[in-house]
Amino acid sequence: MDNSIISPKAKIDESVQIGPFCYISDQVEIGEGTWIGPHVTIYDYVKIGKNCKIFPGAVIGAIPQDLKFAGEVSYVEIGDNTTIREYATINRGTAASGKGTTKIGNNSLIMSYCHVAHDCKIGDHCIMTSYAGLAGETDIDDWAIIGGGTLAHQFSKIGAHAMIGGCCAIAKDVPPFILAARVPLAYEGINIVGLRRRGFSNEDIEIIGKIYDIIYKSGYNVTDALKIVEECYPGNVHAKTIVDFIRNSKRGIVK
């Protein structure tokens, strides 16, 4: 903690390690076992969980880069066992969004120079590769991976277990379980390797593949394709996940 400025009002577990030249403001909570490297800035209204690692130069809790922000109290919440690498930036939420909190879940990895804007929600076990950026109110479900240098349009949604290639632009929602790449971003197949690593059975993977064949390769429009999926796979949990995601999409899904 030598040469760091740490507010005595901050709630920091005694086991937390803090490197030199850090700034930690009043309204900050940091859970046990977390490591804060040198030159880290943590502003007000930030809660960080247990056993996290925050690397040098990261800035967490700066006010939103949103002209609608009017100085209201808003928050950043980071779960347990999450790593924030060098020079990543994570902004607070806004009242205008109706959310007011930027959230990152457990066991996630935000690599160097990534940006997480106001009111974004990142789930558990997610990876943002270096230089990726999320505009405000982007939602990323559990186990998704965002490639390096990829940028997400405001209000975008990325489904669970999806993987997006590097240097892409996310302008439409990315359904769960798929691989997406190219410019403009497009469906490239399902994330077979990722699903196998996470314990999906061969039968589950085959069903997911057939569902996306109906959606993307059958020639049906999306509305009709979803009805067919429901008829072919009634009660299947993965079919329900896919159908619910697509039906709830407000931006439309990648082509």
PDB file of C-alpha atoms in Angstrom:
ATOM      1  CA  MET A   1       0.000   0.000   0.000  1.00  0.00           C
ATOM      2  CA  ASP A   2       3.033   2.307  -0.011  1.00  0.00           C
ATOM      3  CA  ASN A   3       2.367   5.565  -1.877  1.00  0.00           C
ATOM      4  CA  SER A   4      -1.289   4.636  -2.479  1.00  0.00           C
ATOM      5  CA  ILE A   5      -4.266   6.848  -1.592  1.00  0.00           C
ATOM      6  CA  ILE A   6      -6.892   4.673   0.074  1.00  0.00           C
ATOM      7  CA  SER A   7      -9.966   6.149   1.702  1.00  0.00           C
ATOM      8  CA  PRO A   8     -10.457   5.072   5.319  1.00  0.00           C
ATOM      9  CA  LYS A   9     -14.173   4.808   4.497  1.00  0.00           C
ATOM     10  CA  ALA A  10     -13.603   2.065   1.942  1.00  0.00           C
ATOM     11  CA  LYS A  11     -14.602  -1.434   3.109  1.00  0.00           C
ATOM     12  CA  ILE A  12     -11.574  -3.545   2.279  1.00  0.00           C
ATOM     13  CA  ASP A  13     -11.019  -6.995   3.715  1.00  0.00           C
ATOM     14  CA  GLU A  14      -7.789  -7.224   5.688  1.00  0.00           C
ATOM     15  CA  SER A  15      -6.534 -10.003   3.404  1.00  0.00           C
ATOM     16  CA  VAL A  16      -6.636  -7.765   0.303  1.00  0.00           C
ATOM     17  CA  GLN A  17      -3.227  -6.923  -1.196  1.00  0.00           C
ATOM     18  CA  ILE A  18      -2.866  -3.453  -2.709  1.00  0.00           C
ATOM     19  CA  GLY A  19       0.166  -2.374  -4.724  1.00  0.00           C
ATOM     20  CA  PRO A  20       1.757   1.087  -4.788  1.00  0.00           C
ATOM     21  CA  PHE A  21       0.348   4.198  -6.450  1.00  0.00           C
ATOM     22  CA  CYS A  22      -3.295   3.080  -6.314  1.00  0.00           C
ATOM     23  CA  TYR A  23      -6.302   5.318  -5.694  1.00  0.00           C
ATOM     24  CA  ILE A  24      -9.324   3.829  -3.912  1.00  0.00           C
ATOM     25  CA  SER A  25     -12.283   6.089  -3.155  1.00  0.00           C
ATOM     26  CA  ASP A  26     -14.778   6.204  -0.249  1.00  0.00           C
ATOM     27  CA  GLN A  27     -17.676   4.061  -1.490  1.00  0.00           C
ATOM     28  CA  VAL A  28     -15.719   0.947  -2.408  1.00  0.00           C
ATOM     29  CA  GLU A  29     -16.015  -2.637  -1.166  1.00  0.00           C
ATOM     30  CA  ILE A  30     -13.344  -5.257  -1.876  1.00  0.00           C
ATOM     31  CA  GLY A  31     -13.739  -8.886  -0.803  1.00  0.00           C
ATOM     32  CA  GLU A  32     -11.229 -11.206   0.804  1.00  0.00           C
ATOM     33  CA  GLY A  33      -8.262 -12.560  -1.102  1.00  0.00           C
ATOM     34  CA  THR A  34      -8.410  -9.970  -3.879  1.00  0.00           C
ATOM     35  CA  TRP A  35      -5.145  -8.634  -5.289  1.00  0.00           C
ATOM     36  CA  ILE A  36      -4.890  -5.054  -6.565  1.00  0.00           C
ATOM     37  CA  GLY A  37      -1.773  -4.343  -8.619  1.00  0.00           C
ATOM     38  CA  PRO A  38       0.023  -0.987  -8.796  1.00  0.00           C
ATOM     39  CA  HIS A  39      -1.469   2.097 -10.438  1.00  0.00           C
ATOM     40  CA  VAL A  40      -5.076   0.897 -10.198  1.00  0.00           C
ATOM     41  CA  THR A  41      -7.875   3.466  -9.835  1.00  0.00           C
ATOM     42  CA  ILE A  42     -11.164   2.486  -8.197  1.00  0.00           C
ATOM     43  CA  TYR A  43     -13.755   5.259  -7.932  1.00  0.00           C
ATOM     44  CA  ASP A  44     -16.913   5.426  -5.803  1.00  0.00           C
ATOM     45  CA  TYR A  45     -19.793   2.932  -5.847  1.00  0.00           C
ATOM     46  CA  VAL A  46     -17.738  -0.104  -6.795  1.00  0.00           C
ATOM     47  CA  LYS A  47     -18.120  -3.544  -5.217  1.00  0.00           C
ATOM     48  CA  ILE A  48     -15.491  -6.187  -6.000  1.00  0.00           C
ATOM     49  CA  GLY A  49     -15.875  -9.771  -4.833  1.00  0.00           C
ATOM     50  CA  LYS A  50     -13.490 -12.358  -3.426  1.00  0.00           C
ATOM     51  CA  ASN A  51     -10.217 -13.567  -4.951  1.00  0.00           C
ATOM     52  CA  CYS A  52     -10.249 -11.157  -7.872  1.00  0.00           C
ATOM     53  CA  LYS A  53      -7.093  -9.879  -9.587  1.00  0.00           C
ATOM     54  CA  ILE A  54      -6.933  -6.287 -10.832  1.00  0.00           C
ATOM     55  CA  PHE A  55      -3.820  -5.545 -12.888  1.00  0.00           C
ATOM     56  CA  PRO A  56      -1.892  -2.258 -13.273  1.00  0.00           C
ATOM     57  CA  GLY A  57      -3.579   0.696 -14.914  1.00  0.00           C
ATOM     58  CA  ALA A  58      -7.148  -0.599 -14.683  1.00  0.00           C
ATOM     59  CA  VAL A  59      -9.804   2.068 -14.000  1.00  0.00           C
ATOM     60  CA  ILE A  60     -13.024   0.858 -12.399  1.00  0.00           C
ATOM     61  CA  GLY A  61     -16.061   2.970 -11.572  1.00  0.00           C
ATOM     62  CA  ALA A  62     -15.426   6.099 -13.612  1.00  0.00           C
ATOM     63  CA  ILE A  63     -18.610   7.965 -14.497  1.00  0.00           C
ATOM     64  CA  PRO A  64     -20.391   6.868 -17.697  1.00  0.00           C
ATOM     65  CA  GLN A  65     -19.406   8.299 -21.056  1.00  0.00           C
ATOM     66  CA  ASP A  66     -23.058   9.077 -21.668  1.00  0.00           C
ATOM     67  CA  LEU A  67     -24.545  12.551 -22.091  1.00  0.00           C
ATOM     68  CA  LYS A  68     -27.694  11.416 -20.274  1.00  0.00           C
ATOM     69  CA  PHE A  69     -25.728  10.870 -17.071  1.00  0.00           C
ATOM     70  CA  ALA A  70     -26.704  13.590 -14.588  1.00  0.00           C
ATOM     71  CA  GLY A  71     -24.422  12.837 -11.681  1.00  0.00           C
ATOM     72  CA  GLU A  72     -26.719  10.287 -10.047  1.00  0.00           C
ATOM     73  CA  VAL A  73     -25.469   7.487  -7.820  1.00  0.00           C
ATOM     74  CA  SER A  74     -24.863   4.358  -9.892  1.00  0.00           C
ATOM     75  CA  TYR A  75     -22.728   1.283  -9.505  1.00  0.00           C
ATOM     76  CA  VAL A  76     -20.205  -1.277 -10.706  1.00  0.00           C
ATOM     77  CA  GLU A  77     -20.445  -4.819  -9.326  1.00  0.00           C
ATOM     78  CA  ILE A  78     -17.768  -7.448  -9.999  1.00  0.00           C
ATOM     79  CA  GLY A  79     -18.197 -11.029  -8.797  1.00  0.00           C
ATOM     80  CA  ASP A  80     -15.725 -13.508  -7.322  1.00  0.00           C
ATOM     81  CA  ASN A  81     -12.576 -14.925  -8.957  1.00  0.00           C
ATOM     82  CA  THR A  82     -12.693 -12.453 -11.837  1.00  0.00           C
ATOM     83  CA  THR A  83      -9.544 -11.012 -13.429  1.00  0.00           C
ATOM     84  CA  ILE A  84      -9.273  -7.492 -14.866  1.00  0.00           C
ATOM     85  CA  ARG A  85      -6.084  -7.068 -16.870  1.00  0.00           C
ATOM     86  CA  GLU A  86      -3.938  -4.030 -17.639  1.00  0.00           C
ATOM     87  CA  TYR A  87      -5.635  -0.742 -18.561  1.00  0.00           C
ATOM     88  CA  ALA A  88      -9.121  -2.162 -18.817  1.00  0.00           C
ATOM     89  CA  THR A  89     -11.858   0.408 -18.094  1.00  0.00           C
ATOM     90  CA  ILE A  90     -15.236  -0.346 -16.513  1.00  0.00           C
ATOM     91  CA  ASN A  91     -17.770   2.499 -16.189  1.00  0.00           C
ATOM     92  CA  ARG A  92     -20.653   2.946 -13.757  1.00  0.00           C
ATOM     93  CA  GLY A  93     -24.293   2.559 -14.766  1.00  0.00           C
ATOM     94  CA  THR A  94     -26.876   5.258 -15.478  1.00  0.00           C
ATOM     95  CA  ALA A  95     -30.359   5.993 -14.187  1.00  0.00           C
ATOM     96  CA  ALA A  96     -31.603   6.660 -17.720  1.00  0.00           C
ATOM     97  CA  SER A  97     -31.132   2.995 -18.602  1.00  0.00           C
ATOM     98  CA  GLY A  98     -33.386   1.880 -15.776  1.00  0.00           C
ATOM     99  CA  LYS A  99     -30.559  -0.395 -14.594  1.00  0.00           C
ATOM    100  CA  GLY A 100     -28.050   1.832 -12.835  1.00  0.00           C
ATOM    101  CA  THR A 101     -25.421  -0.885 -12.489  1.00  0.00           C
ATOM    102  CA  THR A 102     -22.644  -2.301 -14.645  1.00  0.00           C
ATOM    103  CA  LYS A 103     -22.159  -5.957 -13.718  1.00  0.00           C
ATOM    104  CA  ILE A 104     -19.446  -8.528 -14.306  1.00  0.00           C
ATOM    105  CA  GLY A 105     -20.020 -12.030 -12.971  1.00  0.00           C
ATOM    106  CA  ASN A 106     -17.823 -14.699 -11.401  1.00  0.00           C
ATOM    107  CA  ASN A 107     -14.752 -16.369 -12.927  1.00  0.00           C
ATOM    108  CA  SER A 108     -14.615 -14.005 -15.902  1.00  0.00           C
ATOM    109  CA  LEU A 109     -11.561 -12.562 -17.626  1.00  0.00           C
ATOM    110  CA  ILE A 110     -11.429  -9.019 -18.983  1.00  0.00           C
ATOM    111  CA  MET A 111      -8.129  -8.736 -20.845  1.00  0.00           C
ATOM    112  CA  SER A 112      -5.914  -5.706 -21.353  1.00  0.00           C
ATOM    113  CA  TYR A 113      -7.306  -2.481 -22.866  1.00  0.00           C
ATOM    114  CA  CYS A 114     -10.906  -3.724 -22.937  1.00  0.00           C
ATOM    115  CA  HIS A 115     -13.742  -1.261 -22.303  1.00  0.00           C
ATOM    116  CA  VAL A 116     -17.007  -2.094 -20.542  1.00  0.00           C
ATOM    117  CA  ALA A 117     -19.424   0.827 -20.845  1.00  0.00           C
ATOM    118  CA  HIS A 118     -22.348   1.864 -18.643  1.00  0.00           C
ATOM    119  CA  ASP A 119     -25.002  -0.678 -17.685  1.00  0.00           C
ATOM    120  CA  CYS A 120     -23.355  -3.614 -19.442  1.00  0.00           C
ATOM    121  CA  LYS A 121     -23.940  -7.052 -17.972  1.00  0.00           C
ATOM    122  CA  ILE A 122     -21.304  -9.753 -18.372  1.00  0.00           C
ATOM    123  CA  GLY A 123     -22.105 -13.209 -17.020  1.00  0.00           C
ATOM    124  CA  ASP A 124     -19.983 -15.913 -15.400  1.00  0.00           C
ATOM    125  CA  HIS A 125     -16.979 -17.571 -17.078  1.00  0.00           C
ATOM    126  CA  CYS A 126     -16.872 -14.989 -19.893  1.00  0.00           C
ATOM    127  CA  ILE A 127     -13.753 -13.825 -21.716  1.00  0.00           C
ATOM    128  CA  MET A 128     -13.203 -10.457 -23.373  1.00  0.00           C
ATOM    129  CA  THR A 129      -9.978 -10.579 -25.356  1.00  0.00           C
ATOM    130  CA  SER A 130      -7.650  -7.566 -25.501  1.00  0.00           C
ATOM    131  CA  TYR A 131      -8.933  -4.363 -27.143  1.00  0.00           C
ATOM    132  CA  ALA A 132     -12.540  -5.536 -27.242  1.00  0.00           C
ATOM    133  CA  GLY A 133     -15.105  -2.875 -26.409  1.00  0.00           C
ATOM    134  CA  LEU A 134     -18.731  -2.954 -25.304  1.00  0.00           C
ATOM    135  CA  ALA A 135     -21.009   0.035 -25.840  1.00  0.00           C
ATOM    136  CA  GLY A 136     -23.635   0.806 -23.212  1.00  0.00           C
ATOM    137  CA  GLU A 137     -26.210  -1.774 -22.136  1.00  0.00           C
ATOM    138  CA  THR A 138     -24.581  -4.685 -23.923  1.00  0.00           C
ATOM    139  CA  ASP A 139     -25.450  -8.049 -22.338  1.00  0.00           C
ATOM    140  CA  ILE A 140     -23.161 -11.076 -22.507  1.00  0.00           C
ATOM    141  CA  ASP A 141     -24.459 -14.392 -21.183  1.00  0.00           C
ATOM    142  CA  ASP A 142     -22.388 -17.036 -19.359  1.00  0.00           C
ATOM    143  CA  TRP A 143     -19.393 -18.695 -21.036  1.00  0.00           C
ATOM    144  CA  ALA A 144     -19.339 -16.353 -24.051  1.00  0.00           C
ATOM    145  CA  ILE A 145     -16.007 -15.348 -25.610  1.00  0.00           C
ATOM    146  CA  ILE A 146     -15.406 -12.059 -27.449  1.00  0.00           C
ATOM    147  CA  GLY A 147     -12.410 -11.966 -29.789  1.00  0.00           C
ATOM    148  CA  GLY A 148      -9.685  -9.335 -29.664  1.00  0.00           C
ATOM    149  CA  GLY A 149     -10.493  -5.927 -31.127  1.00  0.00           C
ATOM    150  CA  THR A 150     -14.186  -6.734 -31.527  1.00  0.00           C
ATOM    151  CA  LEU A 151     -16.666  -3.932 -30.822  1.00  0.00           C
ATOM    152  CA  ALA A 152     -20.284  -4.287 -29.740  1.00  0.00           C
ATOM    153  CA  HIS A 153     -23.011  -1.800 -30.673  1.00  0.00           C
ATOM    154  CA  GLN A 154     -25.129  -0.369 -27.868  1.00  0.00           C
ATOM    155  CA  PHE A 155     -27.910  -2.716 -26.652  1.00  0.00           C
ATOM    156  CA  SER A 156     -26.316  -5.774 -28.291  1.00  0.00           C
ATOM    157  CA  LYS A 157     -26.850  -9.207 -26.739  1.00  0.00           C
ATOM    158  CA  ILE A 158     -24.523 -12.202 -26.928  1.00  0.00           C
ATOM    159  CA  GLY A 159     -25.889 -15.605 -25.977  1.00  0.00           C
ATOM    160  CA  ALA A 160     -24.389 -18.210 -23.671  1.00  0.00           C
ATOM    161  CA  HIS A 161     -21.458 -20.272 -25.017  1.00  0.00           C
ATOM    162  CA  ALA A 162     -21.209 -18.116 -28.147  1.00  0.00           C
ATOM    163  CA  MET A 163     -17.770 -17.314 -29.534  1.00  0.00           C
ATOM    164  CA  ILE A 164     -17.097 -14.224 -31.662  1.00  0.00           C
ATOM    165  CA  GLY A 165     -14.007 -13.808 -33.799  1.00  0.00           C
ATOM    166  CA  GLY A 166     -11.466 -11.015 -33.566  1.00  0.00           C
ATOM    167  CA  CYS A 167     -11.762  -7.571 -35.167  1.00  0.00           C
ATOM    168  CA  CYS A 168     -15.501  -7.974 -35.741  1.00  0.00           C
ATOM    169  CA  ALA A 169     -18.359  -5.520 -35.314  1.00  0.00           C
ATOM    170  CA  ILE A 170     -21.379  -6.752 -33.346  1.00  0.00           C
ATOM    171  CA  ALA A 171     -24.362  -4.882 -34.784  1.00  0.00           C
ATOM    172  CA  LYS A 172     -26.934  -7.672 -34.382  1.00  0.00           C
ATOM    173  CA  ASP A 173     -27.570 -10.069 -31.512  1.00  0.00           C
ATOM    174  CA  VAL A 174     -25.505 -13.269 -31.419  1.00  0.00           C
ATOM    175  CA  PRO A 175     -27.555 -16.348 -30.447  1.00  0.00           C
ATOM    176  CA  PRO A 176     -26.278 -18.901 -27.908  1.00  0.00           C
ATOM    177  CA  PHE A 177     -23.919 -21.775 -28.777  1.00  0.00           C
ATOM    178  CA  ILE A 178     -22.722 -20.390 -32.120  1.00  0.00           C
ATOM    179  CA  LEU A 179     -19.521 -19.228 -33.745  1.00  0.00           C
ATOM    180  CA  ALA A 180     -19.771 -15.813 -35.404  1.00  0.00           C
ATOM    181  CA  ALA A 181     -17.149 -14.038 -37.502  1.00  0.00           C
ATOM    182  CA  ARG A 182     -16.495 -12.034 -40.698  1.00  0.00           C
ATOM    183  CA  VAL A 183     -17.477  -8.494 -41.647  1.00  0.00           C
ATOM    184  CA  PRO A 184     -20.406  -8.041 -41.510  1.00  0.00           C
ATOM    185  CA  LEU A 185     -20.738 -10.478 -38.623  1.00  0.00           C
ATOM    186  CA  ALA A 186     -22.333 -13.780 -39.668  1.00  0.00           C
ATOM    187  CA  TYR A 187     -23.201 -17.255 -38.408  1.00  0.00           C
ATOM    188  CA  GLU A 188     -20.294 -19.662 -38.996  1.00  0.00           C
ATOM    189  CA  GLY A 189     -21.578 -22.795 -37.271  1.00  0.00           C
ATOM    190  CA  ILE A 190     -21.892 -23.946 -33.696  1.00  0.00           C
ATOM    191  CA  ASN A 191     -19.176 -23.718 -31.056  1.00  0.00           C
ATOM    192  CA  ILE A 192     -18.450 -27.450 -31.030  1.00  0.00           C
ATOM    193  CA  VAL A 193     -15.058 -27.278 -29.301  1.00  0.00           C
ATOM    194  CA  GLY A 194     -16.327 -24.937 -26.588  1.00  0.00           C
ATOM    195  CA  LEU A 195     -19.409 -27.049 -25.937  1.00  0.00           C
ATOM    196  CA  ARG A 196     -17.345 -30.237 -25.646  1.00  0.00           C
ATOM    197  CA  ARG A 197     -14.986 -28.568 -23.202  1.00  0.00           C
ATOM    198  CA  ARG A 198     -17.954 -27.590 -21.048  1.00  0.00           C
ATOM    199  CA  GLY A 199     -19.386 -31.085 -20.871  1.00  0.00           C
ATOM    200  CA  PHE A 200     -22.130 -31.014 -23.512  1.00  0.00           C
ATOM    201  CA  SER A 201     -22.878 -34.515 -24.768  1.00  0.00           C
ATOM    202  CA  ASN A 202     -22.523 -35.467 -28.427  1.00  0.00           C
ATOM    203  CA  GLU A 203     -26.314 -35.823 -28.555  1.00  0.00           C
ATOM    204  CA  ASP A 204     -26.804 -32.270 -27.219  1.00  0.00           C
ATOM    205  CA  ILE A 205     -24.302 -30.886 -29.723  1.00  0.00           C
ATOM    206  CA  GLU A 206     -25.996 -32.736 -32.587  1.00  0.00           C
ATOM    207  CA  ILE A 207     -29.411 -31.349 -31.585  1.00  0.00           C
ATOM    208  CA  ILE A 208     -28.073 -27.799 -31.328  1.00  0.00           C
ATOM    209  CA  GLY A 209     -26.535 -28.180 -34.785  1.00  0.00           C
ATOM    210  CA  LYS A 210     -29.831 -29.394 -36.258  1.00  0.00           C
ATOM    211  CA  ILE A 211     -31.709 -26.513 -34.626  1.00  0.00           C
ATOM    212  CA  TYR A 212     -29.408 -23.988 -36.262  1.00  0.00           C
ATOM    213  CA  ASP A 213     -29.682 -25.787 -39.594  1.00  0.00           C
ATOM    214  CA  ILE A 214     -33.434 -25.106 -39.387  1.00  0.00           C
ATOM    215  CA  ILE A 215     -32.884 -21.457 -38.461  1.00  0.00           C
ATOM    216  CA  TYR A 216     -30.076 -20.624 -40.866  1.00  0.00           C
ATOM    217  CA  LYS A 217     -30.056 -23.181 -43.705  1.00  0.00           C
ATOM    218  CA  SER A 218     -33.650 -24.281 -44.291  1.00  0.00           C
ATOM    219  CA  GLY A 219     -34.845 -21.209 -46.173  1.00  0.00           C
ATOM    220  CA  TYR A 220     -37.593 -20.429 -43.653  1.00  0.00           C
ATOM    221  CA  ASN A 221     -37.981 -16.958 -42.199  1.00  0.00           C
ATOM    222  CA  VAL A 222     -37.030 -16.697 -38.540  1.00  0.00           C
ATOM    223  CA  THR A 223     -40.612 -16.766 -37.228  1.00  0.00           C
ATOM    224  CA  ASP A 224     -41.478 -19.962 -39.095  1.00  0.00           C
ATOM    225  CA  ALA A 225     -38.126 -21.567 -38.270  1.00  0.00           C
ATOM    226  CA  LEU A 226     -38.677 -21.071 -34.544  1.00  0.00           C
ATOM    227  CA  LYS A 227     -42.115 -22.698 -34.762  1.00  0.00           C
ATOM    228  CA  ILE A 228     -40.585 -25.694 -36.499  1.00  0.00           C
ATOM    229  CA  VAL A 229     -37.855 -25.933 -33.836  1.00  0.00           C
ATOM    230  CA  GLU A 230     -40.512 -25.993 -31.117  1.00  0.00           C
ATOM    231  CA  GLU A 231     -42.456 -28.698 -32.962  1.00  0.00           C
ATOM    232  CA  CYS A 232     -39.374 -30.845 -33.546  1.00  0.00           C
ATOM    233  CA  TYR A 233     -37.824 -30.469 -30.091  1.00  0.00           C
ATOM    234  CA  PRO A 234     -40.618 -29.968 -27.540  1.00  0.00           C
ATOM    235  CA  GLY A 235     -39.308 -29.744 -23.987  1.00  0.00           C
ATOM    236  CA  ASN A 236     -35.656 -29.638 -25.036  1.00  0.00           C
ATOM    237  CA  VAL A 237     -33.840 -27.175 -22.788  1.00  0.00           C
ATOM    238  CA  HIS A 238     -31.347 -26.068 -25.448  1.00  0.00           C
ATOM    239  CA  ALA A 239     -34.091 -25.513 -28.009  1.00  0.00           C
ATOM    240  CA  LYS A 240     -35.940 -23.373 -25.473  1.00  0.00           C
ATOM    241  CA  THR A 241     -32.781 -21.358 -24.746  1.00  0.00           C
ATOM    242  CA  ILE A 242     -32.282 -20.651 -28.449  1.00  0.00           C
ATOM    243  CA  VAL A 243     -35.925 -19.873 -29.209  1.00  0.00           C
ATOM    244  CA  ASP A 244     -36.342 -17.593 -26.187  1.00  0.00           C
ATOM    245  CA  PHE A 245     -33.155 -15.683 -27.022  1.00  0.00           C
ATOM    246  CA  ILE A 246     -34.146 -15.076 -30.636  1.00  0.00           C
ATOM    247  CA  ARG A 247     -37.759 -14.167 -29.827  1.00  0.00           C
ATOM    248  CA  ASN A 248     -36.569 -11.649 -27.230  1.00  0.00           C
ATOM    249  CA  SER A 249     -34.061 -10.048 -29.583  1.00  0.00           C
ATOM    250  CA  LYS A 250     -34.829  -6.410 -30.322  1.00  0.00           C
ATOM    251  CA  ARG A 251     -31.986  -5.826 -32.785  1.00  0.00           C
ATOM    252  CA  GLY A 252     -32.446  -9.038 -34.756  1.00  0.00           C
ATOM    253  CA  ILE A 253     -29.867 -11.812 -34.969  1.00  0.00           C
ATOM    254  CA  VAL A 254     -26.748 -12.114 -37.112  1.00  0.00           C
ATOM    255  CA  LYS A 255     -27.363 -13.416 -40.635  1.00  0.00           C
TER     256      LYS A 255
END
